[in-house]
Amino acid sequence: SVEVDYYKIRCNNDFRIIIPQNFSKQTSDYLEQITKRYTFSELDGFIVYDELALFDMREPQPEINLHKVRFDSATSVQSMVKYIEISNVFQAFDCHDQFLIFIADNALLLQVSEDGGVTIRINEIPVEIGSIFFNEAISFVPCFSYHDSEDVILFTSSNIHYLVDRGGQFNENYYGMKHELIDNILSD
């Protein structure tokens, strides 16, 4: 007997077994978990989420890949967080400039324009990348803000990774910065 690696994806309220061209245990675990939590369907041979075609299932062994998306600080201010990278990102099948991210019971849709600009929607509501400023040393704590509101959304997930500069003035022991950050986080 031969052991076969497969993905278990919940579509149309039923589990579907898919034998991919390229198997990844991490992708397998993520797909099973995320398709249990969100409503995916199969339509005309494609795995679809909210009318966005993600994977072509017409092939006997489809290619299924998850991607990474990187956000850089839009300001020239030096910060201890250099950029954010989000893993386990879905890319639209027929539109390679659309990405879908699931975080904290929300679906983020990213649309990259030809000029490199990014439009972000959280559950179909337009948002933009914002920053929370604790002090001059910690200037880029990324968040999202609604276009028509001052409210911000700060997500946390095991799929979000921050490149943090820990040298020089950004070292947590530099002028007691670690205590200052904790004081700011715990203050009202």
Short mmCIF file of N, CA and C in Angstrom, two decimals, residues 26-184:
data_model
loop_
_atom_site.label_atom_id
_atom_site.label_comp_id
_atom_site.label_asym_id
_atom_site.label_seq_id
_atom_site.Cartn_x
_atom_site.Cartn_y
_atom_site.Cartn_z
N GLN A 26 2.05 21.99 6.89
CA GLN A 26 1.59 23.27 7.46
C GLN A 26 0.37 23.79 6.68
N THR A 27 0.42 23.73 5.36
CA THR A 27 -0.71 24.16 4.55
C THR A 27 -1.92 23.28 4.80
N SER A 28 -1.69 21.99 4.92
CA SER A 28 -2.78 21.03 5.18
C SER A 28 -3.50 21.38 6.48
N ASP A 29 -2.74 21.58 7.54
CA ASP A 29 -3.33 21.91 8.84
C ASP A 29 -4.11 23.23 8.78
N TYR A 30 -3.53 24.23 8.12
CA TYR A 30 -4.18 25.53 8.03
C TYR A 30 -5.47 25.46 7.21
N LEU A 31 -5.44 24.78 6.06
CA LEU A 31 -6.63 24.67 5.22
C LEU A 31 -7.76 23.96 5.94
N GLU A 32 -7.43 22.89 6.66
CA GLU A 32 -8.48 22.17 7.38
C GLU A 32 -9.10 23.07 8.45
N GLN A 33 -8.25 23.75 9.19
CA GLN A 33 -8.73 24.63 10.27
C GLN A 33 -9.55 25.80 9.73
N ILE A 34 -9.06 26.46 8.70
CA ILE A 34 -9.72 27.68 8.21
C ILE A 34 -11.01 27.36 7.47
N THR A 35 -11.06 26.24 6.77
CA THR A 35 -12.29 25.91 6.03
C THR A 35 -13.37 25.36 6.96
N LYS A 36 -13.02 24.95 8.17
CA LYS A 36 -14.03 24.61 9.17
C LYS A 36 -14.67 25.87 9.74
N ARG A 37 -13.89 26.94 9.80
CA ARG A 37 -14.33 28.16 10.46
C ARG A 37 -15.07 29.12 9.52
N TYR A 38 -14.69 29.13 8.25
CA TYR A 38 -15.27 30.04 7.27
C TYR A 38 -15.99 29.22 6.19
N THR A 39 -16.91 29.84 5.48
CA THR A 39 -17.73 29.15 4.50
C THR A 39 -17.11 29.20 3.11
N PHE A 40 -16.55 28.09 2.69
CA PHE A 40 -16.00 27.93 1.35
C PHE A 40 -16.99 27.11 0.54
N SER A 41 -16.95 27.29 -0.77
CA SER A 41 -17.82 26.49 -1.63
C SER A 41 -17.06 26.11 -2.89
N GLU A 42 -17.64 25.20 -3.64
CA GLU A 42 -17.07 24.82 -4.92
C GLU A 42 -18.04 25.25 -5.99
N LEU A 43 -17.54 25.98 -6.97
CA LEU A 43 -18.38 26.52 -8.02
C LEU A 43 -17.64 26.41 -9.35
N ASP A 44 -18.23 25.70 -10.30
CA ASP A 44 -17.65 25.54 -11.65
C ASP A 44 -16.21 25.05 -11.61
N GLY A 45 -15.91 24.14 -10.69
CA GLY A 45 -14.57 23.55 -10.61
C GLY A 45 -13.56 24.37 -9.83
N PHE A 46 -13.99 25.39 -9.11
CA PHE A 46 -13.08 26.22 -8.31
C PHE A 46 -13.50 26.21 -6.85
N ILE A 47 -12.52 26.23 -5.95
CA ILE A 47 -12.80 26.49 -4.54
C ILE A 47 -12.95 28.00 -4.42
N VAL A 48 -14.06 28.44 -3.83
CA VAL A 48 -14.43 29.86 -3.82
C VAL A 48 -14.71 30.30 -2.40
N TYR A 49 -14.31 31.53 -2.09
CA TYR A 49 -14.74 32.18 -0.85
C TYR A 49 -15.34 33.53 -1.23
N ASP A 50 -16.60 33.73 -0.90
CA ASP A 50 -17.27 35.00 -1.15
C ASP A 50 -17.09 35.46 -2.60
N GLU A 51 -17.34 34.59 -3.55
CA GLU A 51 -17.25 34.84 -4.98
C GLU A 51 -15.84 35.03 -5.50
N LEU A 52 -14.82 34.82 -4.67
CA LEU A 52 -13.43 34.95 -5.09
C LEU A 52 -12.86 33.55 -5.33
N ALA A 53 -12.56 33.22 -6.59
CA ALA A 53 -12.01 31.91 -6.94
C ALA A 53 -10.58 31.81 -6.40
N LEU A 54 -10.31 30.75 -5.62
CA LEU A 54 -9.00 30.60 -5.00
C LEU A 54 -8.18 29.47 -5.60
N PHE A 55 -8.79 28.30 -5.83
CA PHE A 55 -8.06 27.14 -6.33
C PHE A 55 -8.84 26.49 -7.47
N ASP A 56 -8.13 26.07 -8.51
CA ASP A 56 -8.72 25.38 -9.65
C ASP A 56 -8.73 23.88 -9.36
N MET A 57 -9.91 23.32 -9.21
CA MET A 57 -10.06 21.90 -8.87
C MET A 57 -10.31 21.03 -10.10
N ARG A 58 -10.21 21.59 -11.30
CA ARG A 58 -10.49 20.83 -12.51
C ARG A 58 -9.38 19.85 -12.84
N GLU A 59 -8.18 20.09 -12.32
CA GLU A 59 -7.06 19.18 -12.53
C GLU A 59 -7.14 18.02 -11.54
N PRO A 60 -6.68 16.81 -11.92
CA PRO A 60 -6.71 15.69 -10.98
C PRO A 60 -5.85 15.94 -9.74
N GLN A 61 -4.70 16.62 -9.92
CA GLN A 61 -3.84 16.99 -8.80
C GLN A 61 -3.60 18.50 -8.88
N PRO A 62 -4.48 19.29 -8.30
CA PRO A 62 -4.38 20.75 -8.43
C PRO A 62 -3.19 21.31 -7.66
N GLU A 63 -2.76 22.48 -8.11
CA GLU A 63 -1.70 23.19 -7.40
C GLU A 63 -2.36 24.10 -6.37
N ILE A 64 -2.01 23.89 -5.11
CA ILE A 64 -2.58 24.66 -4.01
C ILE A 64 -1.43 25.26 -3.21
N ASN A 65 -1.36 26.58 -3.25
CA ASN A 65 -0.30 27.29 -2.54
C ASN A 65 -0.88 28.40 -1.69
N LEU A 66 -0.28 28.63 -0.54
CA LEU A 66 -0.58 29.80 0.28
C LEU A 66 0.62 30.73 0.16
N HIS A 67 0.40 32.01 0.35
CA HIS A 67 1.43 33.01 0.09
C HIS A 67 1.72 33.84 1.34
N LYS A 68 2.70 34.76 1.18
CA LYS A 68 3.03 35.73 2.22
C LYS A 68 2.83 37.12 1.64
N VAL A 69 2.37 38.05 2.49
CA VAL A 69 2.19 39.44 2.10
C VAL A 69 2.99 40.28 3.10
N ARG A 70 3.67 41.29 2.58
CA ARG A 70 4.51 42.14 3.43
C ARG A 70 4.02 43.58 3.38
N PHE A 71 3.90 44.19 4.58
CA PHE A 71 3.55 45.61 4.71
C PHE A 71 4.77 46.34 5.26
N ASP A 72 5.20 47.38 4.55
CA ASP A 72 6.29 48.23 5.03
C ASP A 72 5.71 49.50 5.62
N SER A 73 6.46 50.12 6.51
CA SER A 73 6.02 51.39 7.09
C SER A 73 5.95 52.44 5.99
N ALA A 74 4.86 53.19 5.99
CA ALA A 74 4.68 54.23 4.97
C ALA A 74 5.36 55.54 5.38
N THR A 75 5.85 55.60 6.62
CA THR A 75 6.48 56.83 7.08
C THR A 75 7.99 56.71 7.00
N SER A 76 8.67 57.85 6.97
CA SER A 76 10.14 57.84 6.94
C SER A 76 10.72 57.82 8.35
N VAL A 77 9.86 57.84 9.36
CA VAL A 77 10.31 57.81 10.74
C VAL A 77 10.91 56.45 11.05
N GLN A 78 12.09 56.44 11.65
CA GLN A 78 12.73 55.18 12.03
C GLN A 78 11.94 54.55 13.16
N SER A 79 11.79 53.26 13.09
CA SER A 79 11.00 52.55 14.08
C SER A 79 11.65 51.23 14.40
N MET A 80 11.26 50.66 15.53
CA MET A 80 11.81 49.34 15.85
C MET A 80 11.14 48.26 15.01
N VAL A 81 9.92 48.46 14.52
CA VAL A 81 9.28 47.51 13.61
C VAL A 81 9.56 47.96 12.19
N LYS A 82 10.32 47.17 11.44
CA LYS A 82 10.70 47.54 10.07
C LYS A 82 9.62 47.17 9.07
N TYR A 83 9.01 46.00 9.23
CA TYR A 83 7.90 45.61 8.38
C TYR A 83 7.12 44.48 9.03
N ILE A 84 5.94 44.21 8.48
CA ILE A 84 5.09 43.12 8.95
C ILE A 84 4.92 42.16 7.79
N GLU A 85 4.97 40.89 8.09
CA GLU A 85 4.74 39.87 7.07
C GLU A 85 3.63 38.96 7.56
N ILE A 86 2.63 38.73 6.71
CA ILE A 86 1.51 37.86 7.05
C ILE A 86 1.61 36.61 6.19
N SER A 87 1.58 35.45 6.84
CA SER A 87 1.66 34.19 6.12
C SER A 87 0.28 33.55 6.02
N ASN A 88 0.20 32.45 5.30
CA ASN A 88 -1.07 31.74 5.06
C ASN A 88 -2.10 32.65 4.39
N VAL A 89 -1.66 33.28 3.32
CA VAL A 89 -2.50 34.21 2.57
C VAL A 89 -2.95 33.52 1.29
N PHE A 90 -4.24 33.64 0.98
CA PHE A 90 -4.78 33.09 -0.26
C PHE A 90 -4.62 34.13 -1.37
N GLN A 91 -4.29 33.66 -2.58
CA GLN A 91 -4.22 34.54 -3.74
C GLN A 91 -5.33 34.15 -4.70
N ALA A 92 -6.03 35.15 -5.24
CA ALA A 92 -7.10 34.88 -6.19
C ALA A 92 -6.54 34.12 -7.39
N PHE A 93 -7.29 33.16 -7.88
CA PHE A 93 -6.81 32.32 -8.98
C PHE A 93 -6.65 33.11 -10.28
N ASP A 94 -7.65 33.87 -10.63
CA ASP A 94 -7.65 34.53 -11.93
C ASP A 94 -7.20 35.98 -11.87
N CYS A 95 -6.86 36.47 -10.70
CA CYS A 95 -6.46 37.86 -10.52
C CYS A 95 -5.30 37.88 -9.52
N HIS A 96 -4.08 37.90 -10.02
CA HIS A 96 -2.91 37.73 -9.16
C HIS A 96 -2.58 38.95 -8.32
N ASP A 97 -3.44 39.96 -8.36
CA ASP A 97 -3.21 41.13 -7.51
C ASP A 97 -4.29 41.26 -6.42
N GLN A 98 -4.99 40.15 -6.15
CA GLN A 98 -5.96 40.10 -5.05
C GLN A 98 -5.54 39.02 -4.07
N PHE A 99 -5.57 39.38 -2.77
CA PHE A 99 -5.17 38.45 -1.72
C PHE A 99 -6.23 38.43 -0.63
N LEU A 100 -6.41 37.28 -0.01
CA LEU A 100 -7.40 37.09 1.04
C LEU A 100 -6.70 36.59 2.30
N ILE A 101 -6.95 37.29 3.41
CA ILE A 101 -6.31 36.96 4.69
C ILE A 101 -7.42 36.78 5.73
N PHE A 102 -7.31 35.71 6.51
CA PHE A 102 -8.27 35.49 7.60
C PHE A 102 -7.56 35.75 8.92
N ILE A 103 -8.10 36.72 9.68
CA ILE A 103 -7.54 37.07 10.99
C ILE A 103 -8.69 37.39 11.94
N ALA A 104 -8.68 36.75 13.09
CA ALA A 104 -9.59 37.09 14.19
C ALA A 104 -11.04 37.20 13.73
N ASP A 105 -11.54 36.18 13.08
CA ASP A 105 -12.92 36.12 12.59
C ASP A 105 -13.24 37.22 11.58
N ASN A 106 -12.25 37.71 10.89
CA ASN A 106 -12.42 38.71 9.85
C ASN A 106 -11.74 38.25 8.57
N ALA A 107 -12.27 38.69 7.45
CA ALA A 107 -11.66 38.42 6.15
C ALA A 107 -11.14 39.74 5.59
N LEU A 108 -9.84 39.81 5.35
CA LEU A 108 -9.22 40.99 4.76
C LEU A 108 -8.98 40.71 3.29
N LEU A 109 -9.47 41.58 2.42
CA LEU A 109 -9.25 41.46 0.99
C LEU A 109 -8.31 42.58 0.58
N LEU A 110 -7.17 42.22 0.00
CA LEU A 110 -6.18 43.19 -0.46
C LEU A 110 -6.21 43.21 -1.98
N GLN A 111 -6.29 44.41 -2.54
CA GLN A 111 -6.26 44.60 -3.98
C GLN A 111 -5.07 45.50 -4.29
N VAL A 112 -4.11 45.00 -5.08
CA VAL A 112 -2.92 45.77 -5.44
C VAL A 112 -3.16 46.39 -6.81
N SER A 113 -3.03 47.71 -6.92
CA SER A 113 -3.24 48.39 -8.20
C SER A 113 -1.96 48.36 -9.02
N GLU A 114 -2.06 48.75 -10.29
CA GLU A 114 -0.90 48.74 -11.18
C GLU A 114 0.22 49.65 -10.70
N ASP A 115 -0.12 50.74 -10.00
CA ASP A 115 0.90 51.67 -9.51
C ASP A 115 1.48 51.24 -8.16
N GLY A 116 1.05 50.07 -7.65
CA GLY A 116 1.59 49.55 -6.40
C GLY A 116 0.78 49.92 -5.17
N GLY A 117 -0.24 50.74 -5.34
CA GLY A 117 -1.10 51.10 -4.22
C GLY A 117 -1.93 49.90 -3.79
N VAL A 118 -2.32 49.89 -2.53
CA VAL A 118 -3.07 48.76 -1.98
C VAL A 118 -4.40 49.26 -1.41
N THR A 119 -5.48 48.58 -1.80
CA THR A 119 -6.79 48.82 -1.22
C THR A 119 -7.09 47.65 -0.31
N ILE A 120 -7.50 47.93 0.93
CA ILE A 120 -7.77 46.87 1.90
C ILE A 120 -9.22 46.99 2.36
N ARG A 121 -9.89 45.86 2.43
CA ARG A 121 -11.26 45.81 2.94
C ARG A 121 -11.31 44.74 4.03
N ILE A 122 -11.94 45.08 5.14
CA ILE A 122 -12.19 44.11 6.20
C ILE A 122 -13.68 43.83 6.19
N ASN A 123 -14.04 42.59 5.89
CA ASN A 123 -15.45 42.22 5.77
C ASN A 123 -16.19 43.22 4.87
N GLU A 124 -15.58 43.54 3.73
CA GLU A 124 -16.11 44.41 2.68
C GLU A 124 -16.15 45.90 3.04
N ILE A 125 -15.61 46.29 4.19
CA ILE A 125 -15.56 47.70 4.60
C ILE A 125 -14.15 48.23 4.32
N PRO A 126 -14.02 49.34 3.56
CA PRO A 126 -12.69 49.87 3.24
C PRO A 126 -11.95 50.35 4.50
N VAL A 127 -10.68 49.99 4.57
CA VAL A 127 -9.81 50.43 5.67
C VAL A 127 -8.46 50.83 5.09
N GLU A 128 -7.65 51.43 5.92
CA GLU A 128 -6.28 51.74 5.51
C GLU A 128 -5.34 51.37 6.63
N ILE A 129 -4.09 51.17 6.26
CA ILE A 129 -3.07 50.84 7.26
C ILE A 129 -2.80 52.09 8.06
N GLY A 130 -2.74 51.94 9.35
CA GLY A 130 -2.44 53.06 10.22
C GLY A 130 -1.29 52.69 11.13
N SER A 131 -0.90 53.61 11.95
CA SER A 131 0.15 53.37 12.94
C SER A 131 -0.29 53.94 14.27
N ILE A 132 0.09 53.25 15.31
CA ILE A 132 -0.12 53.78 16.65
C ILE A 132 1.25 54.25 17.13
N PHE A 133 1.31 55.48 17.65
CA PHE A 133 2.58 56.03 18.10
C PHE A 133 2.60 56.07 19.61
N PHE A 134 3.48 55.27 20.21
CA PHE A 134 3.65 55.32 21.66
C PHE A 134 4.62 56.44 22.03
N ASN A 135 5.71 56.50 21.30
CA ASN A 135 6.72 57.55 21.48
C ASN A 135 7.56 57.58 20.21
N GLU A 136 8.60 58.38 20.18
CA GLU A 136 9.39 58.49 18.95
C GLU A 136 10.15 57.22 18.62
N ALA A 137 10.49 56.42 19.61
CA ALA A 137 11.26 55.20 19.35
C ALA A 137 10.37 54.07 18.84
N ILE A 138 9.14 54.02 19.32
CA ILE A 138 8.23 52.97 18.87
C ILE A 138 7.17 53.66 18.03
N SER A 139 7.50 53.86 16.76
CA SER A 139 6.62 54.68 15.93
C SER A 139 5.72 53.87 15.01
N PHE A 140 6.04 52.63 14.73
CA PHE A 140 5.25 51.89 13.76
C PHE A 140 4.69 50.64 14.41
N VAL A 141 3.59 50.78 15.10
CA VAL A 141 2.84 49.64 15.60
C VAL A 141 1.64 49.55 14.67
N PRO A 142 1.65 48.61 13.74
CA PRO A 142 0.67 48.61 12.66
C PRO A 142 -0.73 48.26 13.13
N CYS A 143 -1.68 48.89 12.49
CA CYS A 143 -3.08 48.64 12.75
C CYS A 143 -3.85 49.02 11.49
N PHE A 144 -5.13 48.87 11.53
CA PHE A 144 -5.99 49.29 10.42
C PHE A 144 -6.97 50.31 10.97
N SER A 145 -7.31 51.28 10.14
CA SER A 145 -8.32 52.26 10.57
C SER A 145 -9.38 52.37 9.49
N TYR A 146 -10.63 52.58 9.92
CA TYR A 146 -11.73 52.76 8.97
C TYR A 146 -11.60 54.13 8.33
N HIS A 147 -11.98 54.23 7.05
CA HIS A 147 -11.89 55.50 6.32
C HIS A 147 -12.71 56.61 6.97
N ASP A 148 -13.87 56.28 7.50
CA ASP A 148 -14.77 57.31 8.00
C ASP A 148 -14.84 57.35 9.53
N SER A 149 -13.79 56.87 10.20
CA SER A 149 -13.81 56.82 11.65
C SER A 149 -12.40 56.96 12.20
N GLU A 150 -12.31 57.33 13.46
CA GLU A 150 -11.01 57.40 14.12
C GLU A 150 -10.69 56.09 14.83
N ASP A 151 -11.60 55.14 14.79
CA ASP A 151 -11.38 53.84 15.42
C ASP A 151 -10.28 53.08 14.68
N VAL A 152 -9.49 52.33 15.44
CA VAL A 152 -8.46 51.49 14.84
C VAL A 152 -8.67 50.04 15.25
N ILE A 153 -8.14 49.16 14.42
CA ILE A 153 -8.22 47.73 14.67
C ILE A 153 -6.78 47.22 14.74
N LEU A 154 -6.45 46.58 15.82
CA LEU A 154 -5.12 46.02 15.99
C LEU A 154 -5.27 44.50 16.04
N PHE A 155 -4.77 43.82 15.03
CA PHE A 155 -4.89 42.37 14.95
C PHE A 155 -3.66 41.69 15.54
N THR A 156 -3.88 40.54 16.09
CA THR A 156 -2.78 39.69 16.51
C THR A 156 -3.09 38.27 16.04
N SER A 157 -2.08 37.59 15.54
CA SER A 157 -2.26 36.26 14.98
C SER A 157 -0.91 35.58 14.88
N SER A 158 -0.92 34.27 14.94
CA SER A 158 0.34 33.53 14.75
C SER A 158 0.81 33.64 13.30
N ASN A 159 -0.04 34.13 12.40
CA ASN A 159 0.33 34.31 11.00
C ASN A 159 0.97 35.67 10.73
N ILE A 160 1.01 36.54 11.73
CA ILE A 160 1.62 37.86 11.57
C ILE A 160 3.00 37.84 12.21
N HIS A 161 3.98 38.23 11.42
CA HIS A 161 5.37 38.25 11.90
C HIS A 161 5.93 39.66 11.71
N TYR A 162 6.60 40.17 12.72
CA TYR A 162 7.17 41.50 12.70
C TYR A 162 8.68 41.39 12.61
N LEU A 163 9.30 42.14 11.66
CA LEU A 163 10.76 42.25 11.66
C LEU A 163 11.09 43.41 12.60
N VAL A 164 11.71 43.09 13.71
CA VAL A 164 11.99 44.07 14.74
C VAL A 164 13.49 44.31 14.81
N ASP A 165 13.87 45.59 14.77
CA ASP A 165 15.26 46.00 14.92
C ASP A 165 15.53 46.14 16.41
N ARG A 166 16.40 45.32 16.95
CA ARG A 166 16.67 45.35 18.39
C ARG A 166 18.01 45.99 18.74
N GLY A 167 18.59 46.70 17.79
CA GLY A 167 19.89 47.31 18.03
C GLY A 167 19.76 48.78 18.41
N GLY A 168 20.83 49.32 18.99
CA GLY A 168 20.92 50.75 19.30
C GLY A 168 19.75 51.27 20.09
N GLN A 169 19.14 52.35 19.62
CA GLN A 169 18.05 52.99 20.36
C GLN A 169 16.81 52.12 20.42
N PHE A 170 16.73 51.06 19.61
CA PHE A 170 15.55 50.21 19.62
C PHE A 170 15.71 49.01 20.56
N ASN A 171 16.85 48.89 21.21
CA ASN A 171 17.02 47.84 22.19
C ASN A 171 16.10 48.14 23.37
N GLU A 172 15.42 47.09 23.86
CA GLU A 172 14.42 47.33 24.91
C GLU A 172 15.01 47.89 26.21
N ASN A 173 16.31 47.81 26.38
CA ASN A 173 16.95 48.34 27.59
C ASN A 173 17.47 49.77 27.39
N TYR A 174 17.33 50.32 26.19
CA TYR A 174 17.81 51.66 25.89
C TYR A 174 16.92 52.68 26.58
N TYR A 175 17.44 53.37 27.55
CA TYR A 175 16.71 54.40 28.31
C TYR A 175 15.39 53.88 28.88
N GLY A 176 15.35 52.64 29.30
CA GLY A 176 14.16 52.11 29.94
C GLY A 176 12.96 52.00 29.02
N MET A 177 13.21 51.84 27.73
CA MET A 177 12.11 51.82 26.77
C MET A 177 11.12 50.70 27.05
N LYS A 178 11.60 49.58 27.54
CA LYS A 178 10.71 48.45 27.81
C LYS A 178 9.66 48.85 28.85
N HIS A 179 10.08 49.53 29.90
CA HIS A 179 9.14 49.96 30.94
C HIS A 179 8.17 51.01 30.39
N GLU A 180 8.68 51.91 29.54
CA GLU A 180 7.85 52.95 28.96
C GLU A 180 6.75 52.32 28.08
N LEU A 181 7.11 51.31 27.30
CA LEU A 181 6.14 50.64 26.46
C LEU A 181 5.06 49.95 27.30
N ILE A 182 5.48 49.24 28.33
CA ILE A 182 4.51 48.56 29.20
C ILE A 182 3.61 49.58 29.86
N ASP A 183 4.17 50.70 30.32
CA ASP A 183 3.35 51.75 30.93
C ASP A 183 2.31 52.27 29.93
N ASN A 184 2.71 52.46 28.67
CA ASN A 184 1.78 52.96 27.65
C ASN A 184 0.69 51.95 27.33
#
